[in-house]
PDB file of C-alpha atoms and ligand atoms in Angstrom:
ATOM      1  CA  UNK A 122     116.042 136.951  99.639  1.00  0.00           C
ATOM      2  CA  UNK A 123     112.840 136.586  97.663  1.00  0.00           C
ATOM      3  CA  UNK A 124     110.247 139.282  96.935  1.00  0.00           C
ATOM      4  CA  UNK A 125     107.011 137.549  98.019  1.00  0.00           C
ATOM      5  CA  UNK A 126     104.944 138.372 101.085  1.00  0.00           C
ATOM      6  CA  UNK A 127     105.615 135.071 102.862  1.00  0.00           C
ATOM      7  CA  UNK A 128     108.524 134.232 105.119  1.00  0.00           C
ATOM      8  CA  UNK A 129     111.240 131.772 104.285  1.00  0.00           C
ATOM      9  CA  UNK A 130     110.422 129.419 101.375  1.00  0.00           C
ATOM     10  CA  UNK A 131     112.215 126.072 101.111  1.00  0.00           C
ATOM     11  CA  UNK A 132     111.986 123.749  98.079  1.00  0.00           C
ATOM     12  CA  UNK A 133     112.446 120.063  98.867  1.00  0.00           C
ATOM     13  CA  UNK A 134     113.627 118.123  95.804  1.00  0.00           C
ATOM     14  CA  UNK A 135     113.227 114.355  96.267  1.00  0.00           C
ATOM     15  CA  UNK A 136     115.881 112.671  94.103  1.00  0.00           C
ATOM     16  CA  UNK A 137     116.398 109.425  96.013  1.00  0.00           C
ATOM     17  CA  UNK A 138     114.320 107.146  93.777  1.00  0.00           C
ATOM     18  CA  UNK A 139     115.900 104.362  91.727  1.00  0.00           C
ATOM     19  CA  UNK A 140     114.100 105.067  88.463  1.00  0.00           C
ATOM     20  CA  UNK A 141     113.134 101.433  87.960  1.00  0.00           C
ATOM     21  CA  UNK A 142     110.682 102.268  85.176  1.00  0.00           C
ATOM     22  CA  UNK A 143     113.361 104.219  83.295  1.00  0.00           C
ATOM     23  CA  UNK A 144     115.558 101.136  83.453  1.00  0.00           C
ATOM     24  CA  UNK A 145     119.015 102.771  83.397  1.00  0.00           C
ATOM     25  CA  UNK A 146     121.916 101.626  85.599  1.00  0.00           C
ATOM     26  CA  UNK A 147     122.029 104.851  87.655  1.00  0.00           C
ATOM     27  CA  UNK A 148     119.303 106.471  89.790  1.00  0.00           C
ATOM     28  CA  UNK A 149     117.031 108.533  87.553  1.00  0.00           C
ATOM     29  CA  UNK A 150     117.747 111.992  89.030  1.00  0.00           C
ATOM     30  CA  UNK A 151     121.420 111.582  88.048  1.00  0.00           C
ATOM     31  CA  UNK A 152     120.725 110.753  84.416  1.00  0.00           C
ATOM     32  CA  UNK A 153     121.803 113.510  82.027  1.00  0.00           C
ATOM     33  CA  UNK A 154     119.351 115.453  79.901  1.00  0.00           C
ATOM     34  CA  UNK A 155     121.619 117.378  77.522  1.00  0.00           C
ATOM     35  CA  UNK A 156     124.597 118.663  79.513  1.00  0.00           C
ATOM     36  CA  UNK A 157     122.965 118.554  82.957  1.00  0.00           C
ATOM     37  CA  UNK A 158     121.352 115.923  85.158  1.00  0.00           C
ATOM     38  CA  UNK A 159     117.620 115.929  85.909  1.00  0.00           C
ATOM     39  CA  UNK A 160     118.462 116.967  89.479  1.00  0.00           C
ATOM     40  CA  UNK A 161     120.695 119.856  88.381  1.00  0.00           C
ATOM     41  CA  UNK A 162     117.935 121.132  86.093  1.00  0.00           C
ATOM     42  CA  UNK A 163     115.318 120.925  88.852  1.00  0.00           C
ATOM     43  CA  UNK A 164     117.543 122.728  91.373  1.00  0.00           C
ATOM     44  CA  UNK A 165     118.222 125.495  88.812  1.00  0.00           C
ATOM     45  CA  UNK A 166     114.516 125.897  88.058  1.00  0.00           C
ATOM     46  CA  UNK A 167     113.669 126.267  91.757  1.00  0.00           C
ATOM     47  CA  UNK A 168     116.453 128.753  92.465  1.00  0.00           C
ATOM     48  CA  UNK A 169     115.853 130.844  89.358  1.00  0.00           C
ATOM     49  CA  UNK A 170     112.125 131.176  90.136  1.00  0.00           C
ATOM     50  CA  UNK A 171     112.856 134.099  92.464  1.00  0.00           C
ATOM     51  CA  UNK A 172     110.524 132.707  95.135  1.00  0.00           C
ATOM     52  CA  UNK A 173     112.731 130.051  96.754  1.00  0.00           C
ATOM     53  CA  UNK A 174     115.219 130.911  99.516  1.00  0.00           C
ATOM     54  CA  UNK A 175     116.658 127.447 100.094  1.00  0.00           C
ATOM     55  CA  UNK A 176     116.710 124.108  98.276  1.00  0.00           C
ATOM     56  CA  UNK A 177     117.008 120.779 100.092  1.00  0.00           C
ATOM     57  CA  UNK A 178     117.977 117.964  97.738  1.00  0.00           C
ATOM     58  CA  UNK A 179     117.215 114.455  98.934  1.00  0.00           C
ATOM     59  CA  UNK A 180     119.491 111.801  97.457  1.00  0.00           C
ATOM     60  CA  UNK A 181     120.344 108.087  97.748  1.00  0.00           C
ATOM     61  CA  UNK A 182     122.776 107.353 100.615  1.00  0.00           C
ATOM     62  CA  UNK A 183     125.589 106.206  98.338  1.00  0.00           C
ATOM     63  CA  UNK A 184     125.550 109.490  96.390  1.00  0.00           C
ATOM     64  CA  UNK A 185     125.282 111.853  99.362  1.00  0.00           C
ATOM     65  CA  UNK A 186     129.010 112.564  99.650  1.00  0.00           C
ATOM     66  CA  UNK A 187     129.394 113.294  95.940  1.00  0.00           C
ATOM     67  CA  UNK A 188     126.353 115.583  95.737  1.00  0.00           C
ATOM     68  CA  UNK A 189     127.282 117.384  98.960  1.00  0.00           C
ATOM     69  CA  UNK A 190     130.671 118.136  97.395  1.00  0.00           C
ATOM     70  CA  UNK A 191     129.003 119.336  94.191  1.00  0.00           C
ATOM     71  CA  UNK A 192     126.944 121.938  96.069  1.00  0.00           C
ATOM     72  CA  UNK A 193     129.588 122.858  98.681  1.00  0.00           C
ATOM     73  CA  UNK A 194     129.957 126.392  97.285  1.00  0.00           C
ATOM     74  CA  UNK A 195     126.165 126.955  97.351  1.00  0.00           C
ATOM     75  CA  UNK A 196     124.922 128.100 100.773  1.00  0.00           C
ATOM     76  CA  UNK A 197     121.362 128.010  99.396  1.00  0.00           C
ATOM     77  CA  UNK A 198     121.514 124.249  98.712  1.00  0.00           C
ATOM     78  CA  UNK A 199     121.471 121.561 101.425  1.00  0.00           C
ATOM     79  CA  UNK A 200     121.868 117.839 100.733  1.00  0.00           C
ATOM     80  CA  UNK A 201     120.297 115.068 102.787  1.00  0.00           C
ATOM     81  CA  UNK A 202     119.697 111.323 102.448  1.00  0.00           C
ATOM     82  CA  UNK A 203     116.289 109.946 101.413  1.00  0.00           C
ATOM     83  CA  UNK A 204     114.365 106.807 102.336  1.00  0.00           C
ATOM     84  CA  UNK A 205     112.735 103.751 100.814  1.00  0.00           C
ATOM     85  CA  UNK A 206     109.508 105.475  99.688  1.00  0.00           C
ATOM     86  CA  UNK A 207     109.041 108.953  98.253  1.00  0.00           C
ATOM     87  CA  UNK A 208     107.172 110.055 101.377  1.00  0.00           C
ATOM     88  CA  UNK A 209     110.131 108.872 103.535  1.00  0.00           C
ATOM     89  CA  UNK A 210     112.378 111.055 101.402  1.00  0.00           C
ATOM     90  CA  UNK A 211     110.072 114.053 101.793  1.00  0.00           C
ATOM     91  CA  UNK A 212     110.093 113.535 105.572  1.00  0.00           C
ATOM     92  CA  UNK A 213     113.920 113.495 105.512  1.00  0.00           C
ATOM     93  CA  UNK A 214     113.837 116.765 103.565  1.00  0.00           C
ATOM     94  CA  UNK A 215     111.402 118.327 106.014  1.00  0.00           C
ATOM     95  CA  UNK A 216     113.714 117.391 108.879  1.00  0.00           C
ATOM     96  CA  UNK A 217     116.605 119.123 107.091  1.00  0.00           C
ATOM     97  CA  UNK A 218     114.638 122.340 106.414  1.00  0.00           C
ATOM     98  CA  UNK A 219     115.145 124.998 109.089  1.00  0.00           C
ATOM     99  CA  UNK A 220     112.476 125.430 111.768  1.00  0.00           C
ATOM    100  CA  UNK A 221     112.088 129.048 110.567  1.00  0.00           C
ATOM    101  CA  UNK A 222     110.669 127.743 107.250  1.00  0.00           C
ATOM    102  CA  UNK A 223     107.247 129.245 106.511  1.00  0.00           C
ATOM    103  CA  UNK A 224     106.386 127.663 103.161  1.00  0.00           C
ATOM    104  CA  UNK A 225     107.554 124.357 101.714  1.00  0.00           C
ATOM    105  CA  UNK A 226     107.473 123.394  98.044  1.00  0.00           C
ATOM    106  CA  UNK A 227     107.940 119.711  97.222  1.00  0.00           C
ATOM    107  CA  UNK A 228     109.187 119.148  93.688  1.00  0.00           C
ATOM    108  CA  UNK A 229     110.189 115.886  91.962  1.00  0.00           C
ATOM    109  CA  UNK A 230     113.734 115.966  90.567  1.00  0.00           C
ATOM    110  CA  UNK A 231     112.218 113.911  87.752  1.00  0.00           C
ATOM    111  CA  UNK A 232     110.172 116.900  86.475  1.00  0.00           C
ATOM    112  CA  UNK A 233     113.331 118.346  84.974  1.00  0.00           C
ATOM    113  CA  UNK A 234     111.774 120.709  82.399  1.00  0.00           C
ATOM    114  CA  UNK A 235     109.487 122.507  84.866  1.00  0.00           C
ATOM    115  CA  UNK A 236     109.429 126.236  84.070  1.00  0.00           C
ATOM    116  CA  UNK A 237     110.552 128.446  87.008  1.00  0.00           C
ATOM    117  CA  UNK A 238     107.288 130.404  86.618  1.00  0.00           C
ATOM    118  CA  UNK A 239     105.345 127.398  87.936  1.00  0.00           C
ATOM    119  CA  UNK A 240     107.127 127.704  91.315  1.00  0.00           C
ATOM    120  CA  UNK A 241     106.167 131.385  91.376  1.00  0.00           C
ATOM    121  CA  UNK A 242     102.533 130.589  90.538  1.00  0.00           C
ATOM    122  CA  UNK A 243     102.286 128.095  93.404  1.00  0.00           C
ATOM    123  CA  UNK A 244     103.831 130.546  95.878  1.00  0.00           C
ATOM    124  CA  UNK A 245     101.511 133.313  94.615  1.00  0.00           C
ATOM    125  CA  UNK A 246      98.486 131.142  95.431  1.00  0.00           C
ATOM    126  CA  UNK A 247      99.905 130.448  98.912  1.00  0.00           C
ATOM    127  CA  UNK A 248     100.514 134.157  99.382  1.00  0.00           C
ATOM    128  CA  UNK A 249      96.891 134.747  98.383  1.00  0.00           C
ATOM    129  CA  UNK A 250      95.767 132.676 101.374  1.00  0.00           C
ATOM    130  CA  UNK A 251      95.677 128.987 100.380  1.00  0.00           C
ATOM    131  CA  UNK A 252      97.500 126.609 102.743  1.00  0.00           C
ATOM    132  CA  UNK A 253      98.039 123.833 100.196  1.00  0.00           C
ATOM    133  CA  UNK A 254      98.474 124.430  96.454  1.00  0.00           C
ATOM    134  CA  UNK A 255      99.089 121.889  93.695  1.00  0.00           C
ATOM    135  CA  UNK A 256      99.455 122.276  89.905  1.00  0.00           C
ATOM    136  CA  UNK A 257      96.951 120.307  87.832  1.00  0.00           C
ATOM    137  CA  UNK A 258      96.088 119.803  84.182  1.00  0.00           C
ATOM    138  CA  UNK A 259      92.811 118.680  82.595  1.00  0.00           C
ATOM    139  CA  UNK A 260      92.792 115.029  81.524  1.00  0.00           C
ATOM    140  CA  UNK A 261      92.702 114.452  77.753  1.00  0.00           C
ATOM    141  CA  UNK A 262      91.962 110.717  77.719  1.00  0.00           C
ATOM    142  CA  UNK A 263      88.818 108.981  78.892  1.00  0.00           C
ATOM    143  CA  UNK A 264      89.648 107.312  82.211  1.00  0.00           C
ATOM    144  CA  UNK A 265      88.243 103.985  83.421  1.00  0.00           C
ATOM    145  CA  UNK A 266      88.296 102.482  86.888  1.00  0.00           C
ATOM    146  CA  UNK A 267      89.041  98.733  86.708  1.00  0.00           C
ATOM    147  CA  UNK A 268      89.098  95.770  89.089  1.00  0.00           C
ATOM    148  CA  UNK A 269      91.971  93.286  89.625  1.00  0.00           C
ATOM    149  CA  UNK A 270      91.004  91.452  86.412  1.00  0.00           C
ATOM    150  CA  UNK A 271      91.109  94.670  84.370  1.00  0.00           C
ATOM    151  CA  UNK A 272      87.338  94.623  83.980  1.00  0.00           C
ATOM    152  CA  UNK A 273      85.912  98.110  83.782  1.00  0.00           C
ATOM    153  CA  UNK A 274      83.997  99.178  86.861  1.00  0.00           C
ATOM    154  CA  UNK A 275      83.010 102.654  85.737  1.00  0.00           C
ATOM    155  CA  UNK A 276      83.965 105.772  83.795  1.00  0.00           C
ATOM    156  CA  UNK A 277      84.537 108.800  86.030  1.00  0.00           C
ATOM    157  CA  UNK A 278      83.515 112.177  84.632  1.00  0.00           C
ATOM    158  CA  UNK A 279      86.849 113.525  83.411  1.00  0.00           C
ATOM    159  CA  UNK A 280      85.628 117.100  83.674  1.00  0.00           C
ATOM    160  CA  UNK A 281      86.048 116.616  87.423  1.00  0.00           C
ATOM    161  CA  UNK A 282      89.558 115.142  87.160  1.00  0.00           C
ATOM    162  CA  UNK A 283      93.006 116.774  87.065  1.00  0.00           C
ATOM    163  CA  UNK A 284      96.437 115.230  86.474  1.00  0.00           C
ATOM    164  CA  UNK A 285      98.501 116.495  89.374  1.00  0.00           C
ATOM    165  CA  UNK A 286     102.188 117.327  89.309  1.00  0.00           C
ATOM    166  CA  UNK A 287     104.712 119.271  91.306  1.00  0.00           C
ATOM    167  CA  UNK A 288     105.849 121.697  92.730  1.00  0.00           C
ATOM    168  CA  UNK A 289     103.253 121.236  95.475  1.00  0.00           C
ATOM    169  CA  UNK A 290     103.277 124.082  98.000  1.00  0.00           C
ATOM    170  CA  UNK A 291     102.250 124.055 101.658  1.00  0.00           C
ATOM    171  CA  UNK A 292     102.245 126.024 104.814  1.00  0.00           C
ATOM    172  CA  UNK A 293     105.287 124.362 106.469  1.00  0.00           C
ATOM    173  CA  UNK A 294     103.565 123.549 109.764  1.00  0.00           C
ATOM    174  CA  UNK A 295     100.667 121.957 107.887  1.00  0.00           C
ATOM    175  CA  UNK A 296     102.994 119.720 105.848  1.00  0.00           C
ATOM    176  CA  UNK A 297     104.908 118.708 108.996  1.00  0.00           C
ATOM    177  CA  UNK A 298     101.579 117.765 110.612  1.00  0.00           C
ATOM    178  CA  UNK A 299     100.502 115.828 107.506  1.00  0.00           C
ATOM    179  CA  UNK A 300     103.724 113.803 107.585  1.00  0.00           C
ATOM    180  CA  UNK A 301     103.858 113.444 111.374  1.00  0.00           C
ATOM    181  CA  UNK A 302     102.263 110.004 111.541  1.00  0.00           C
ATOM    182  CA  UNK A 303     104.577 108.611 108.865  1.00  0.00           C
ATOM    183  CA  UNK A 304     101.730 108.131 106.380  1.00  0.00           C
ATOM    184  CA  UNK A 305     102.267 107.121 102.786  1.00  0.00           C
ATOM    185  CA  UNK A 306     100.516 108.647  99.760  1.00  0.00           C
ATOM    186  CA  UNK A 307     101.435 109.042  96.114  1.00  0.00           C
ATOM    187  CA  UNK A 308     101.727 112.790  96.655  1.00  0.00           C
ATOM    188  CA  UNK A 309     102.073 115.150  99.609  1.00  0.00           C
ATOM    189  CA  UNK A 310      98.700 116.741  99.013  1.00  0.00           C
ATOM    190  CA  UNK A 311      97.125 113.333  99.690  1.00  0.00           C
ATOM    191  CA  UNK A 312      98.357 113.482 103.282  1.00  0.00           C
ATOM    192  CA  UNK A 313      97.060 117.040 103.672  1.00  0.00           C
ATOM    193  CA  UNK A 314      93.665 116.001 102.259  1.00  0.00           C
ATOM    194  CA  UNK A 315      93.535 113.280 104.928  1.00  0.00           C
ATOM    195  CA  UNK A 316      93.671 116.044 107.549  1.00  0.00           C
ATOM    196  CA  UNK A 317      90.557 117.593 106.014  1.00  0.00           C
ATOM    197  CA  UNK A 318      92.395 120.741 104.903  1.00  0.00           C
ATOM    198  CA  UNK A 319      91.320 122.184 101.501  1.00  0.00           C
ATOM    199  CA  UNK A 320      93.873 121.819  98.700  1.00  0.00           C
ATOM    200  CA  UNK A 321      93.811 124.403  95.899  1.00  0.00           C
ATOM    201  CA  UNK A 322      94.601 123.389  92.312  1.00  0.00           C
ATOM    202  CA  UNK A 323      96.287 125.975  90.064  1.00  0.00           C
ATOM    203  CA  UNK A 324      96.958 125.552  86.328  1.00  0.00           C
ATOM    204  CA  UNK A 325      99.913 123.253  85.718  1.00  0.00           C
ATOM    205  CA  UNK A 326     102.329 123.314  82.790  1.00  0.00           C
ATOM    206  CA  UNK A 327     102.697 120.395  80.351  1.00  0.00           C
ATOM    207  CA  UNK A 328     106.493 120.902  80.418  1.00  0.00           C
ATOM    208  CA  UNK A 329     106.468 119.867  84.077  1.00  0.00           C
ATOM    209  CA  UNK A 330     105.738 116.243  83.124  1.00  0.00           C
ATOM    210  CA  UNK A 331     107.439 113.540  85.180  1.00  0.00           C
ATOM    211  CA  UNK A 332     110.204 111.703  83.338  1.00  0.00           C
ATOM    212  CA  UNK A 333     109.244 108.147  84.260  1.00  0.00           C
ATOM    213  CA  UNK A 334     109.787 105.892  81.231  1.00  0.00           C
ATOM    214  CA  UNK A 335     112.317 105.757  78.353  1.00  0.00           C
ATOM    215  CA  UNK A 336     109.646 107.403  76.171  1.00  0.00           C
ATOM    216  CA  UNK A 337     109.453 110.360  78.611  1.00  0.00           C
ATOM    217  CA  UNK A 338     113.236 110.790  78.567  1.00  0.00           C
ATOM    218  CA  UNK A 339     113.251 110.779  74.764  1.00  0.00           C
ATOM    219  CA  UNK A 340     110.431 113.333  74.725  1.00  0.00           C
ATOM    220  CA  UNK A 341     112.383 115.544  77.156  1.00  0.00           C
ATOM    221  CA  UNK A 342     115.495 115.297  74.956  1.00  0.00           C
ATOM    222  CA  UNK A 343     113.492 116.369  71.895  1.00  0.00           C
ATOM    223  CA  UNK A 344     111.832 119.241  73.777  1.00  0.00           C
ATOM    224  CA  UNK A 345     115.234 120.418  74.946  1.00  0.00           C
ATOM    225  CA  UNK A 346     116.650 120.361  71.410  1.00  0.00           C
ATOM    226  CA  UNK A 347     113.558 122.231  70.231  1.00  0.00           C
ATOM    227  CA  UNK A 348     113.920 124.954  72.903  1.00  0.00           C
ATOM    228  CA  UNK A 349     117.648 125.412  72.127  1.00  0.00           C
ATOM    229  CA  UNK A 350     116.803 125.681  68.417  1.00  0.00           C
ATOM    230  CA  UNK A 351     114.142 128.303  69.134  1.00  0.00           C
ATOM    231  CA  UNK A 352     116.597 130.415  71.180  1.00  0.00           C
ATOM    232  CA  UNK A 353     119.200 130.128  68.407  1.00  0.00           C
ATOM    233  CA  UNK A 354     116.597 131.079  65.794  1.00  0.00           C
ATOM    234  CA  UNK A 355     115.460 134.223  67.620  1.00  0.00           C
TER     235      UNK A 355
HETATM  236  N1  LIG B 450     112.269 106.552  97.765  1.00  0.00           N
HETATM  237  C1  LIG B 450     112.118 107.566  96.908  1.00  0.00           C
HETATM  238  C2  LIG B 450     111.345 107.410  95.727  1.00  0.00           C
HETATM  239  C3  LIG B 450     111.244 108.494  94.847  1.00  0.00           C
HETATM  240  N2  LIG B 450     111.895 109.645  95.128  1.00  0.00           N
HETATM  241  C4  LIG B 450     111.850 110.764  94.174  1.00  0.00           C
HETATM  242  O1  LIG B 450     110.511 111.148  93.943  1.00  0.00           O
HETATM  243  C5  LIG B 450     110.377 111.657  92.620  1.00  0.00           C
HETATM  244  C6  LIG B 450     109.148 111.046  91.925  1.00  0.00           C
HETATM  245  O2  LIG B 450     109.284 109.641  91.898  1.00  0.00           O
HETATM  246  P1  LIG B 450     109.345 108.768  90.573  1.00  0.00           P
HETATM  247  O3  LIG B 450     109.430 109.627  89.388  1.00  0.00           O
HETATM  248  O4  LIG B 450     108.295 107.762  90.640  1.00  0.00           O
HETATM  249  O5  LIG B 450     110.826 108.129  90.709  1.00  0.00           O
HETATM  250  P2  LIG B 450     111.290 106.692  91.111  1.00  0.00           P
HETATM  251  O6  LIG B 450     110.668 106.226  92.382  1.00  0.00           O
HETATM  252  O7  LIG B 450     112.771 106.780  91.065  1.00  0.00           O
HETATM  253  O8  LIG B 450     110.751 105.831  89.873  1.00  0.00           O
HETATM  254  P3  LIG B 450     110.448 104.281  89.782  1.00  0.00           P
HETATM  255  O9  LIG B 450     109.161 104.041  90.523  1.00  0.00           O
HETATM  256  O10 LIG B 450     110.366 104.032  88.321  1.00  0.00           O
HETATM  257  O11 LIG B 450     111.604 103.548  90.451  1.00  0.00           O
HETATM  258  C7  LIG B 450     111.683 111.352  91.879  1.00  0.00           C
HETATM  259  O12 LIG B 450     112.404 112.563  91.680  1.00  0.00           O
HETATM  260  C8  LIG B 450     112.391 110.393  92.788  1.00  0.00           C
HETATM  261  O13 LIG B 450     113.814 110.490  92.773  1.00  0.00           O
HETATM  262  C9  LIG B 450     112.633 109.779  96.308  1.00  0.00           C
HETATM  263  O14 LIG B 450     113.219 110.835  96.552  1.00  0.00           O
HETATM  264  N3  LIG B 450     112.723 108.729  97.176  1.00  0.00           N
HETATM  265  C1  LIG B 451     104.076 113.378  93.408  1.00  0.00           C
HETATM  266  C2  LIG B 451     103.683 113.011  92.008  1.00  0.00           C
HETATM  267  O1  LIG B 451     104.659 113.445  91.095  1.00  0.00           O
HETATM  268  C3  LIG B 451     102.381 113.728  91.671  1.00  0.00           C
HETATM  269  O2  LIG B 451     101.961 113.371  90.397  1.00  0.00           O
HETATM  270  C4  LIG B 451     103.514 111.536  91.790  1.00  0.00           C
HETATM  271  O3  LIG B 451     102.414 111.054  92.492  1.00  0.00           O
HETATM  272  C5  LIG B 451     104.750 110.715  92.155  1.00  0.00           C
HETATM  273  O4  LIG B 451     104.582 109.441  91.607  1.00  0.00           O
HETATM  274  P1  LIG B 451     105.377 108.148  92.030  1.00  0.00           P
HETATM  275  O5  LIG B 451     105.480 107.343  90.774  1.00  0.00           O
HETATM  276  O6  LIG B 451     104.505 107.441  93.019  1.00  0.00           O
HETATM  277  O7  LIG B 451     106.661 108.566  92.607  1.00  0.00           O
END
C-alpha cells in the first residue's frame, strides 16, 4: 500500500506498439536495454516509486501469454492485450484496472529511463488537487509551423510551449470519461483537454525521453553505461 493521500493508484503501461521507427524485428517494448527490456524497466520504475499500487501492462496479442507467465508471481502486475492505436491500448488498460481505482497514471513503456521520482511528483500534484497532471519540459529549439509543402506558416513563441511526456496522471473517472467516446489523440491529456478540464503541467525529467529511433536507443544505452559507471565510482 502506498503512502499518499489518494485512494488506489494504477499505472497503465502501454507496450503494444510495433516500434516501426526503431526498425527492429521485435516490438519496441521488448527490446533489451542492458540486461532488461524497456517494458521491464518501466514496470520497475512505476512499482519502485512508492506511489503505485497496481501496474497494468498492455501488450501485443501474440506476446500476452508469455508476458502473463513472466509476471505470474506478481499480484501487483496485470497483463492485458492492446489495440491498433495507442489510445485503443490505453482504453484496454482502463478496462483492466479495477473499478475501485481512484487515480490512473499512463506511462509509455518506451520511456524506459524514467526516474521513479517523476511518478511521485505527478501523484503529489494530483494529491494537491489537480485532476489531470502531465510532465513537461521547456523547448530548446525554435519551432516552426509548416504547411503540406513544408513552407513555414509561422513561428510560435516557444516560451509558451512545453514538450510533454509521461507518466500522465488523472482522476480515474475523468480519464474514463475522456476515453468514453473512443476518441484518438497523441496523448491522454489531449482527450481531457477536449472535455474542457484544466490540465496541470509539472516539471518533467530529460531522462524520461521516449525511445523512438535508433539514435534514442543508442543514447539510452550510453546513459545506462554512464549511470552504472557513476554508481561503481562512488
Ligand atoms: N497501438 C499501440 C501503439 C503504441 N503503444 C505504446 O505507446 C507507447 C508510445 O508509443 P510510441 O513510442 O510511438 O511506440 P510505437 O507506436 O511502437 O512506435 P512507432 O510509431 O515507431 O511504431 C509505446 O510504449 C508503445 O508500445 C501501444 O501500447 N499500442
Ligand atoms: C504520449 C506521448 O508520449 C506524449 O509525448 C506521445 O504523444 C506518444 O507519441 P506517439 O508517437 O504518438 O505514440
